[in-house]
């Protein structure tokens, strides 16, 4: 039976979008000290937010096995690049391009598209230089310096965070606006429902820190 | 440099050295025989367990045969936040081994989402030494010391190795390299249960001084150029290298004492 290329791409895209929309969302935004990564994730062991390199963080939503494989390949890419050249030569732009290539190749050549949406964030040593790369299932890549929402109900969450986000916000208020945007008007999210990490300028070489337990509850209170 | 993605059967997991092999970058290449006296060697390093953790220290000299090739080389490195590695032997391969070891620990932590245990880290270093054995047999010997704070016991621990990858945990102290024998005698005479950080630092500085006094390949304090031993403390708060000023002041006190005694 003949299926037009347009129809085939549309079917694949619908399939991927449906898979991604089923999962819970995540938000990444810049704030005064760097980048805040915040995901709605009731699991304490299966991570959505992770460290890639000294100043690079990763958030993935959708099918866990698929974005986790991409996360690990990102760690390998970064560590190998830093080993071959210098640690300063590793950057998020190059990694985001590699991810876009892999996702785009998979989308056009494989039967099943990857049901993932990802965020690659890089903290800059200078204020205001932080970058966020937003990657879609088909290899589309977008960059911004403000905030990125990935996963289910992203449009509604984006609208909510748009009104409250500010580049000069401290950690507490950046977290507050991210969590309120994720929760929406009818829900409350507690520390146990969240996975939070920062890439912060005061953290030294490895800027990635998870914020968990009492520290997280304190910031949410 | 493309994204390294592997099929499940060929996946190196959290092993960075295995990843390098798959990417066609052999970590340690075997070499043809050569004159070992031409190779830069680093010498005396030591580790001492004390009440809050473990101390590592090393002199700053590197030699090629009978020549001093570097006066301010570093032989004590952080392996990760809670452990350190110190090296004696052929400097080039040793530095490369340290670099790979640091990367391996960080790579594992990122891929797996949790750090290796202290024993796991020591075992990794063991395996790297075993892989290096062919080069060691041709004269490129590398012998490290590994020490760290073990959060499970709340204490410092230290490990000695041999060129074959043999791993030997020591209870209180260890010293290796050409001046290691003299250094360990000093530590042996002054070490006691419950030794504090302050005293352990002074013992380490004196041990390196006495080693330099007896061994030509170990560098003593260089007050003209302001070069002093590297001393690092590893505790529950992590790896911290002492400031040069602090080591210089303590060296001054030691020299005054020795002058008074002579």
Tab-separated table of C-alpha atoms in Angstrom:
chain	number	residue	atom	x	y	z
A	1	UNK	CA	0.000	0.000	0.000
A	2	UNK	CA	1.365	3.446	-0.896
A	3	UNK	CA	1.887	5.946	1.929
A	4	UNK	CA	3.038	9.423	0.965
A	5	UNK	CA	6.239	10.718	2.626
A	6	UNK	CA	4.237	13.589	4.142
A	7	UNK	CA	1.841	11.150	5.761
A	8	UNK	CA	4.665	8.925	7.019
A	9	UNK	CA	6.495	11.837	8.689
A	10	UNK	CA	3.265	13.116	10.174
A	11	UNK	CA	2.450	9.696	11.608
A	12	UNK	CA	5.910	9.372	13.099
A	13	UNK	CA	5.753	12.856	14.594
A	14	UNK	CA	2.296	12.185	16.071
A	15	UNK	CA	3.552	8.946	17.549
A	16	UNK	CA	6.580	10.638	19.151
A	17	UNK	CA	4.548	13.575	20.436
A	18	UNK	CA	1.980	11.280	21.994
A	19	UNK	CA	4.678	9.312	23.799
A	20	UNK	CA	6.324	12.486	25.118
A	21	UNK	CA	3.030	14.093	26.189
A	22	UNK	CA	2.249	11.113	28.445
A	23	UNK	CA	5.244	11.897	30.691
A	24	UNK	CA	5.563	14.633	33.279
A	25	UNK	CA	7.250	17.879	32.353
A	26	UNK	CA	10.524	19.534	33.291
A	27	UNK	CA	11.737	23.128	33.329
A	28	UNK	CA	15.195	24.600	32.891
A	29	UNK	CA	15.800	28.296	33.465
A	30	UNK	CA	18.655	30.695	34.028
A	31	UNK	CA	18.852	32.639	37.300
A	32	UNK	CA	21.300	34.971	39.011
A	33	UNK	CA	23.945	32.293	39.844
A	34	UNK	CA	23.625	30.022	36.804
A	35	UNK	CA	21.055	27.502	35.602
A	36	UNK	CA	18.241	25.780	37.519
A	37	UNK	CA	17.001	22.389	36.292
A	38	UNK	CA	13.746	21.157	37.756
A	39	UNK	CA	11.700	18.084	36.780
A	40	UNK	CA	8.523	16.594	38.132
A	41	UNK	CA	9.738	13.114	39.008
A	42	UNK	CA	8.350	11.006	41.843
A	43	UNK	CA	11.240	8.516	41.525
A	44	UNK	CA	14.372	9.074	43.604
A	45	UNK	CA	16.511	6.708	41.578
A	46	UNK	CA	15.469	6.934	37.923
A	47	UNK	CA	16.836	10.352	37.072
A	48	UNK	CA	15.690	12.870	34.521
A	49	UNK	CA	18.208	15.562	35.516
A	50	UNK	CA	21.921	14.720	35.286
A	51	UNK	CA	25.460	16.025	35.086
A	52	UNK	CA	27.236	15.806	31.725
A	53	UNK	CA	30.427	17.791	32.307
A	54	UNK	CA	31.943	20.573	34.415
A	55	UNK	CA	29.447	23.257	33.342
A	56	UNK	CA	26.938	21.175	31.350
A	57	UNK	CA	23.700	19.657	32.618
A	58	UNK	CA	21.050	17.475	30.982
A	59	UNK	CA	17.297	16.989	31.365
A	60	UNK	CA	15.358	14.356	29.439
A	61	UNK	CA	11.671	13.482	29.356
A	62	UNK	CA	9.722	10.811	27.499
A	63	UNK	CA	10.875	7.189	27.281
A	64	UNK	CA	13.420	6.607	30.046
A	65	UNK	CA	15.570	4.011	28.270
A	66	UNK	CA	15.874	6.204	25.191
A	67	UNK	CA	16.864	9.484	26.842
A	68	UNK	CA	19.096	7.688	29.328
A	69	UNK	CA	21.067	6.116	26.488
A	70	UNK	CA	21.457	9.563	24.942
A	71	UNK	CA	22.507	10.990	28.310
A	72	UNK	CA	25.246	8.353	28.703
A	73	UNK	CA	26.479	8.911	25.154
A	74	UNK	CA	26.627	12.638	25.974
A	75	UNK	CA	28.796	11.938	29.055
A	76	UNK	CA	31.051	9.782	26.872
A	77	UNK	CA	31.271	12.421	24.162
A	78	UNK	CA	32.167	15.124	26.689
A	79	UNK	CA	34.669	13.052	28.693
A	80	UNK	CA	36.377	11.803	25.555
A	81	UNK	CA	36.589	15.289	24.094
A	82	UNK	CA	38.002	16.684	27.336
A	83	UNK	CA	40.539	13.836	27.446
A	84	UNK	CA	41.623	14.357	23.830
A	85	UNK	CA	41.836	18.155	23.989
A	86	UNK	CA	41.283	20.247	27.107
A	87	UNK	CA	38.424	20.557	29.576
A	88	UNK	CA	37.721	24.076	28.288
A	89	UNK	CA	37.117	22.712	24.776
A	90	UNK	CA	33.975	20.856	25.854
A	91	UNK	CA	30.815	22.895	25.260
A	92	UNK	CA	27.058	22.412	25.121
A	93	UNK	CA	26.649	23.734	21.587
A	94	UNK	CA	28.733	20.952	20.103
A	95	UNK	CA	26.926	18.362	22.229
A	96	UNK	CA	23.506	19.740	21.255
A	97	UNK	CA	24.503	19.486	17.588
A	98	UNK	CA	25.557	15.877	18.075
A	99	UNK	CA	22.251	15.114	19.774
A	100	UNK	CA	20.375	16.828	16.932
A	101	UNK	CA	22.248	14.699	14.384
A	102	UNK	CA	21.469	11.489	16.249
A	103	UNK	CA	17.778	12.370	16.760
A	104	UNK	CA	17.334	13.572	13.174
A	105	UNK	CA	18.984	10.457	11.752
A	106	UNK	CA	16.809	8.236	13.867
A	107	UNK	CA	13.642	10.118	12.913
A	108	UNK	CA	14.181	9.788	9.157
A	109	UNK	CA	15.780	6.340	8.977
A	110	UNK	CA	14.170	4.208	11.666
A	111	UNK	CA	10.666	2.801	11.867
A	112	UNK	CA	10.095	4.073	15.370
A	113	UNK	CA	11.104	7.643	16.245
A	114	UNK	CA	12.688	8.307	19.634
A	115	UNK	CA	10.035	9.459	22.098
A	116	UNK	CA	12.248	11.973	23.857
A	117	UNK	CA	12.568	15.681	24.419
A	118	UNK	CA	15.747	16.997	25.959
A	119	UNK	CA	17.398	20.074	27.377
A	120	UNK	CA	21.166	20.645	27.377
A	121	UNK	CA	22.201	23.542	29.605
A	122	UNK	CA	25.547	25.264	29.906
A	123	UNK	CA	26.523	27.616	32.682
A	124	UNK	CA	28.887	30.404	31.700
A	125	UNK	CA	31.603	31.752	33.984
A	126	UNK	CA	30.236	35.247	33.307
A	127	UNK	CA	26.808	36.469	34.398
A	128	UNK	CA	24.279	36.423	31.583
A	129	UNK	CA	26.209	34.023	29.340
A	130	UNK	CA	24.276	30.867	30.259
A	131	UNK	CA	22.749	28.921	27.380
A	132	UNK	CA	19.903	26.446	27.061
A	133	UNK	CA	19.477	24.111	24.072
A	134	UNK	CA	16.053	22.556	23.528
A	135	UNK	CA	16.011	19.355	21.440
A	136	UNK	CA	12.940	17.727	19.893
A	137	UNK	CA	12.344	14.095	18.861
A	138	UNK	CA	13.022	14.881	15.174
A	139	UNK	CA	16.355	16.626	15.704
A	140	UNK	CA	15.016	20.172	15.826
A	141	UNK	CA	17.256	22.260	18.063
A	142	UNK	CA	16.481	25.676	19.531
A	143	UNK	CA	18.608	27.830	21.790
A	144	UNK	CA	17.608	30.384	24.365
A	145	UNK	CA	19.047	32.176	27.375
A	146	UNK	CA	15.840	32.361	29.419
A	147	UNK	CA	13.853	29.169	30.056
A	148	UNK	CA	12.825	25.911	28.375
A	149	UNK	CA	9.850	23.654	29.136
A	150	UNK	CA	9.885	20.041	27.939
A	151	UNK	CA	7.377	17.178	28.250
A	152	UNK	CA	3.597	16.952	28.663
A	153	UNK	CA	1.466	20.126	28.796
A	154	UNK	CA	4.518	22.190	27.905
A	155	UNK	CA	2.474	25.028	26.367
A	156	UNK	CA	0.452	25.681	29.520
A	157	UNK	CA	3.553	25.510	31.703
A	158	UNK	CA	5.428	27.858	29.362
A	159	UNK	CA	2.648	30.420	29.659
A	160	UNK	CA	2.761	30.237	33.458
A	161	UNK	CA	6.537	30.572	33.787
A	162	UNK	CA	6.648	33.416	31.276
A	163	UNK	CA	4.919	35.713	33.757
A	164	UNK	CA	7.175	34.958	36.734
A	165	UNK	CA	10.662	34.208	35.363
A	166	UNK	CA	13.442	36.751	35.785
A	167	UNK	CA	17.163	36.480	34.989
A	168	UNK	CA	18.080	38.283	38.210
A	169	UNK	CA	16.019	35.983	40.454
A	170	UNK	CA	17.781	34.206	43.322
A	171	UNK	CA	17.601	30.420	43.653
A	172	UNK	CA	14.540	30.430	45.917
A	173	UNK	CA	12.377	32.557	43.656
A	174	UNK	CA	13.588	30.832	40.459
A	175	UNK	CA	12.650	27.501	42.020
A	176	UNK	CA	9.324	28.917	43.211
A	177	UNK	CA	8.361	30.119	39.763
A	178	UNK	CA	9.468	26.834	38.112
A	179	UNK	CA	7.579	24.656	40.598
A	180	UNK	CA	4.428	26.777	40.437
A	181	UNK	CA	4.531	26.648	36.650
A	182	UNK	CA	4.940	22.841	36.711
A	183	UNK	CA	2.148	22.398	39.273
A	184	UNK	CA	-0.430	24.771	37.791
A	185	UNK	CA	-3.252	26.417	39.721
A	186	UNK	CA	-4.918	23.214	40.985
A	187	UNK	CA	-1.993	21.257	42.419
A	188	UNK	CA	0.789	21.556	44.982
A	189	UNK	CA	4.164	19.859	44.340
A	190	UNK	CA	6.246	18.822	47.363
A	191	UNK	CA	9.968	18.032	47.533
A	192	UNK	CA	9.300	14.308	47.031
A	193	UNK	CA	7.620	14.952	43.668
A	194	UNK	CA	10.557	16.925	42.304
A	195	UNK	CA	14.064	16.415	41.034
A	196	UNK	CA	16.075	19.618	41.286
A	197	UNK	CA	19.677	20.504	40.424
A	198	UNK	CA	21.676	23.637	39.655
A	199	UNK	CA	24.731	24.580	37.646
A	200	UNK	CA	25.964	27.407	39.832
A	201	UNK	CA	28.969	29.690	39.424
A	202	UNK	CA	30.076	29.346	43.059
A	203	UNK	CA	30.343	25.535	42.913
A	204	UNK	CA	33.882	25.263	41.546
A	205	UNK	CA	34.995	23.117	38.612
A	206	UNK	CA	32.076	20.687	38.674
A	207	UNK	CA	29.210	23.159	38.850
A	208	UNK	CA	26.405	20.575	38.971
A	209	UNK	CA	24.760	20.053	42.382
A	210	UNK	CA	21.588	18.213	43.240
A	211	UNK	CA	19.295	19.955	45.707
A	212	UNK	CA	17.567	17.294	47.768
A	213	UNK	CA	15.964	16.522	51.119
A	214	UNK	CA	15.948	19.273	53.733
A	215	UNK	CA	17.751	21.762	51.461
A	216	UNK	CA	14.987	21.415	48.885
A	217	UNK	CA	12.188	21.560	51.452
A	218	UNK	CA	13.782	24.686	52.924
A	219	UNK	CA	13.818	26.415	49.536
A	220	UNK	CA	10.236	25.383	48.791
A	221	UNK	CA	8.891	26.555	52.154
B	1	UNK	CA	33.919	13.557	17.101
B	2	UNK	CA	30.464	11.970	16.899
B	3	UNK	CA	28.178	10.768	19.644
B	4	UNK	CA	29.482	7.408	20.929
B	5	UNK	CA	26.428	5.110	20.850
B	6	UNK	CA	26.937	1.352	21.179
B	7	UNK	CA	24.746	-1.714	20.736
B	8	UNK	CA	24.034	-3.377	24.087
B	9	UNK	CA	26.536	-6.236	23.634
B	10	UNK	CA	29.403	-3.873	22.849
B	11	UNK	CA	28.605	-1.154	25.390
B	12	UNK	CA	31.568	-0.322	27.658
B	13	UNK	CA	29.256	0.684	30.545
B	14	UNK	CA	30.800	3.127	33.008
B	15	UNK	CA	34.374	2.101	32.054
B	16	UNK	CA	36.253	5.045	30.527
B	17	UNK	CA	39.330	2.989	29.613
B	18	UNK	CA	37.011	0.515	27.857
B	19	UNK	CA	35.448	3.451	25.993
B	20	UNK	CA	38.900	4.622	24.843
B	21	UNK	CA	39.635	1.104	23.563
B	22	UNK	CA	36.393	1.066	21.551
B	23	UNK	CA	37.160	4.494	20.127
B	24	UNK	CA	40.568	3.250	18.996
B	25	UNK	CA	42.654	5.202	21.507
B	26	UNK	CA	44.722	2.587	23.334
B	27	UNK	CA	45.359	3.917	26.810
B	28	UNK	CA	48.790	2.360	27.269
B	29	UNK	CA	50.858	1.466	24.248
B	30	UNK	CA	53.670	-1.017	24.677
B	31	UNK	CA	57.062	0.381	23.675
B	32	UNK	CA	60.400	-0.864	22.376
B	33	UNK	CA	63.280	-1.126	24.918
B	34	UNK	CA	65.163	2.093	25.547
B	35	UNK	CA	67.571	3.671	28.021
B	36	UNK	CA	65.618	4.097	31.245
B	37	UNK	CA	68.104	6.744	32.480
B	38	UNK	CA	66.770	9.107	29.782
B	39	UNK	CA	63.292	9.014	31.250
B	40	UNK	CA	62.108	11.555	33.782
B	41	UNK	CA	61.461	9.987	37.190
B	42	UNK	CA	59.539	11.299	40.167
B	43	UNK	CA	60.544	10.117	43.582
B	44	UNK	CA	59.450	10.235	47.216
B	45	UNK	CA	55.802	10.371	48.249
B	46	UNK	CA	54.089	9.284	51.457
B	47	UNK	CA	50.702	8.931	53.128
B	48	UNK	CA	49.875	9.054	56.842
B	49	UNK	CA	46.588	8.198	58.486
B	50	UNK	CA	45.635	10.595	61.261
B	51	UNK	CA	42.659	11.245	63.525
B	52	UNK	CA	40.402	13.063	61.003
B	53	UNK	CA	41.453	11.391	57.774
B	54	UNK	CA	44.586	10.836	55.787
B	55	UNK	CA	47.503	13.024	54.685
B	56	UNK	CA	49.472	12.738	51.451
B	57	UNK	CA	52.746	14.483	50.717
B	58	UNK	CA	55.481	14.446	48.120
B	59	UNK	CA	58.736	16.204	47.316
B	60	UNK	CA	59.006	18.296	44.134
B	61	UNK	CA	62.003	16.852	42.306
B	62	UNK	CA	62.072	14.904	39.044
B	63	UNK	CA	65.325	13.351	37.797
B	64	UNK	CA	66.631	11.910	34.524
B	65	UNK	CA	69.528	9.667	35.444
B	66	UNK	CA	71.868	11.845	37.512
B	67	UNK	CA	70.359	15.122	36.370
B	68	UNK	CA	67.596	17.120	37.970
B	69	UNK	CA	65.018	17.566	35.203
B	70	UNK	CA	62.330	19.510	37.140
B	71	UNK	CA	62.441	21.285	40.478
B	72	UNK	CA	58.762	21.881	41.072
B	73	UNK	CA	56.898	18.869	39.702
B	74	UNK	CA	53.650	17.840	41.373
B	75	UNK	CA	53.296	14.216	42.492
B	76	UNK	CA	50.243	14.410	44.761
B	77	UNK	CA	46.870	14.835	43.048
B	78	UNK	CA	43.209	14.717	44.011
B	79	UNK	CA	41.663	11.561	42.505
B	80	UNK	CA	38.154	12.832	43.256
B	81	UNK	CA	36.523	14.789	46.099
B	82	UNK	CA	37.388	12.246	48.796
B	83	UNK	CA	40.571	10.579	47.640
B	84	UNK	CA	44.025	11.380	46.400
B	85	UNK	CA	46.747	9.634	44.426
B	86	UNK	CA	50.516	10.143	44.688
B	87	UNK	CA	53.027	8.760	42.223
B	88	UNK	CA	56.616	7.577	42.047
B	89	UNK	CA	58.372	6.266	38.966
B	90	UNK	CA	58.479	7.259	35.286
B	91	UNK	CA	56.807	10.666	35.292
B	92	UNK	CA	55.205	10.624	31.825
B	93	UNK	CA	53.248	7.375	32.136
B	94	UNK	CA	52.539	8.149	35.803
B	95	UNK	CA	50.916	11.507	35.006
B	96	UNK	CA	48.911	9.888	32.238
B	97	UNK	CA	47.802	7.164	34.632
B	98	UNK	CA	46.701	9.778	37.182
B	99	UNK	CA	44.765	11.665	34.520
B	100	UNK	CA	43.012	8.505	33.334
B	101	UNK	CA	42.313	7.462	36.908
B	102	UNK	CA	40.736	10.849	37.733
B	103	UNK	CA	38.638	10.655	34.570
B	104	UNK	CA	37.629	7.064	35.254
B	105	UNK	CA	36.294	7.943	38.726
B	106	UNK	CA	34.368	10.956	37.419
B	107	UNK	CA	33.087	9.064	34.371
B	108	UNK	CA	31.815	6.224	36.530
B	109	UNK	CA	30.114	8.654	38.891
B	110	UNK	CA	28.324	10.449	36.049
B	111	UNK	CA	27.282	7.368	34.075
B	112	UNK	CA	26.139	5.363	37.110
B	113	UNK	CA	24.785	8.292	39.104
B	114	UNK	CA	26.773	7.328	42.221
B	115	UNK	CA	30.457	7.292	43.149
B	116	UNK	CA	32.572	4.138	43.513
B	117	UNK	CA	33.400	2.933	47.025
B	118	UNK	CA	36.959	3.549	48.225
B	119	UNK	CA	37.783	-0.136	47.667
B	120	UNK	CA	36.332	0.101	44.167
B	121	UNK	CA	38.556	3.058	43.388
B	122	UNK	CA	41.659	1.265	44.714
B	123	UNK	CA	40.752	-1.776	42.598
B	124	UNK	CA	40.467	0.411	39.492
B	125	UNK	CA	43.975	1.736	40.052
B	126	UNK	CA	45.156	-1.852	40.481
B	127	UNK	CA	43.749	-2.776	37.090
B	128	UNK	CA	45.392	0.214	35.431
B	129	UNK	CA	48.748	-0.877	36.852
B	130	UNK	CA	48.215	-4.409	35.600
B	131	UNK	CA	47.481	-3.063	32.109
B	132	UNK	CA	50.679	-1.037	32.363
B	133	UNK	CA	52.832	-4.056	33.289
B	134	UNK	CA	54.320	-4.623	29.770
B	135	UNK	CA	55.612	-1.032	29.732
B	136	UNK	CA	56.834	-1.379	33.330
B	137	UNK	CA	58.862	-4.449	32.344
B	138	UNK	CA	60.614	-2.323	29.734
B	139	UNK	CA	61.675	0.235	32.300
B	140	UNK	CA	58.660	2.542	32.572
B	141	UNK	CA	57.796	1.621	36.129
B	142	UNK	CA	54.964	3.468	37.849
B	143	UNK	CA	54.109	2.941	41.501
B	144	UNK	CA	51.286	4.941	43.077
B	145	UNK	CA	49.955	5.458	46.577
B	146	UNK	CA	46.226	5.815	46.949
B	147	UNK	CA	44.502	7.264	50.010
B	148	UNK	CA	41.061	8.545	50.809
B	149	UNK	CA	38.392	9.207	53.360
B	150	UNK	CA	35.973	6.298	53.636
B	151	UNK	CA	32.530	7.625	54.595
B	152	UNK	CA	31.439	4.098	55.565
B	153	UNK	CA	34.036	3.787	58.335
B	154	UNK	CA	34.442	7.539	58.961
B	155	UNK	CA	38.222	7.128	58.716
B	156	UNK	CA	41.129	7.688	56.375
B	157	UNK	CA	42.502	4.637	54.552
B	158	UNK	CA	45.595	4.155	52.412
B	159	UNK	CA	46.800	1.640	49.854
B	160	UNK	CA	50.214	0.696	48.464
B	161	UNK	CA	50.672	-0.970	45.077
B	162	UNK	CA	53.380	-2.827	43.205
B	163	UNK	CA	54.103	-2.730	39.455
B	164	UNK	CA	52.063	-5.895	38.821
B	165	UNK	CA	48.927	-4.264	40.203
B	166	UNK	CA	49.182	-5.883	43.637
B	167	UNK	CA	47.175	-3.875	46.135
B	168	UNK	CA	48.102	-3.724	49.829
B	169	UNK	CA	46.142	-1.738	52.355
B	170	UNK	CA	48.333	-0.211	55.068
B	171	UNK	CA	47.034	0.626	58.517
B	172	UNK	CA	48.877	3.811	59.459
B	173	UNK	CA	51.412	5.015	56.897
B	174	UNK	CA	53.312	4.223	53.718
B	175	UNK	CA	56.136	5.850	51.773
B	176	UNK	CA	57.414	4.917	48.329
B	177	UNK	CA	59.988	6.074	45.805
B	178	UNK	CA	63.777	6.246	46.043
B	179	UNK	CA	63.698	8.109	49.364
B	180	UNK	CA	60.707	6.139	50.646
B	181	UNK	CA	62.767	4.000	53.015
B	182	UNK	CA	64.216	6.994	54.855
B	183	UNK	CA	60.896	8.810	54.901
B	184	UNK	CA	59.040	5.825	56.300
B	185	UNK	CA	61.619	5.407	59.087
B	186	UNK	CA	60.939	8.963	60.252
B	187	UNK	CA	57.184	8.430	60.111
B	188	UNK	CA	57.502	5.065	61.854
B	189	UNK	CA	59.367	6.599	64.827
B	190	UNK	CA	56.940	9.498	65.277
B	191	UNK	CA	53.569	8.042	64.353
B	192	UNK	CA	51.190	7.138	67.179
B	193	UNK	CA	47.522	6.283	67.556
B	194	UNK	CA	45.316	9.343	67.418
B	195	UNK	CA	47.974	11.578	65.831
B	196	UNK	CA	46.343	14.910	64.899
B	197	UNK	CA	46.478	16.850	61.635
B	198	UNK	CA	48.965	19.408	62.932
B	199	UNK	CA	51.479	16.831	64.119
B	200	UNK	CA	50.988	14.633	61.030
B	201	UNK	CA	51.840	17.569	58.745
B	202	UNK	CA	55.057	18.261	60.684
B	203	UNK	CA	55.990	14.571	60.594
B	204	UNK	CA	55.429	14.469	56.824
B	205	UNK	CA	57.576	17.542	56.229
B	206	UNK	CA	60.391	16.184	58.389
B	207	UNK	CA	60.167	12.753	56.738
B	208	UNK	CA	60.591	14.313	53.291
B	209	UNK	CA	63.422	16.511	54.587
B	210	UNK	CA	65.301	13.500	55.984
B	211	UNK	CA	64.687	11.539	52.782
B	212	UNK	CA	66.166	14.404	50.758
B	213	UNK	CA	69.113	14.475	53.157
B	214	UNK	CA	69.982	10.847	52.308
B	215	UNK	CA	68.712	10.381	48.762
B	216	UNK	CA	69.953	12.414	45.780
B	217	UNK	CA	66.738	11.924	43.794
B	218	UNK	CA	64.551	13.481	46.505
B	219	UNK	CA	64.349	17.263	46.576
B	220	UNK	CA	64.601	19.107	49.893
B	221	UNK	CA	62.955	22.456	50.639
B	222	UNK	CA	64.291	25.096	48.236
B	223	UNK	CA	64.246	28.341	50.230
B	224	UNK	CA	65.951	30.300	47.433
B	225	UNK	CA	63.235	29.594	44.858
B	226	UNK	CA	60.468	29.110	47.416
B	227	UNK	CA	59.706	25.508	46.454
B	228	UNK	CA	58.301	23.328	49.233
B	229	UNK	CA	56.776	19.834	49.409
B	230	UNK	CA	53.132	19.359	48.419
B	231	UNK	CA	51.021	18.379	51.428
B	232	UNK	CA	47.327	17.533	51.137
B	233	UNK	CA	44.728	16.527	53.725
B	234	UNK	CA	41.750	14.323	52.903
B	235	UNK	CA	38.914	14.426	55.423
B	236	UNK	CA	35.138	14.354	55.569
B	237	UNK	CA	35.308	17.856	54.035
B	238	UNK	CA	37.194	16.596	50.989
B	239	UNK	CA	40.663	16.954	49.471
B	240	UNK	CA	42.525	20.085	50.475
B	241	UNK	CA	46.080	21.006	49.541
B	242	UNK	CA	47.967	23.084	52.112
B	243	UNK	CA	48.990	26.586	51.060
B	244	UNK	CA	52.697	27.026	50.218
B	245	UNK	CA	53.007	29.700	52.933
B	246	UNK	CA	51.889	27.244	55.588
B	247	UNK	CA	54.350	24.552	54.449
B	248	UNK	CA	57.115	27.185	54.199
B	249	UNK	CA	56.483	28.359	57.783
B	250	UNK	CA	56.483	24.796	59.106
B	251	UNK	CA	59.676	24.033	57.174
B	252	UNK	CA	61.259	27.119	58.757
B	253	UNK	CA	60.357	25.851	62.230
B	254	UNK	CA	61.831	22.445	61.408
B	255	UNK	CA	65.084	23.985	60.134
B	256	UNK	CA	65.387	26.139	63.261
B	257	UNK	CA	64.925	23.073	65.427
B	258	UNK	CA	67.557	21.111	63.491
B	259	UNK	CA	70.006	24.022	63.747
B	260	UNK	CA	69.449	24.207	67.487
B	261	UNK	CA	69.976	20.480	67.817
B	262	UNK	CA	73.254	20.395	65.895
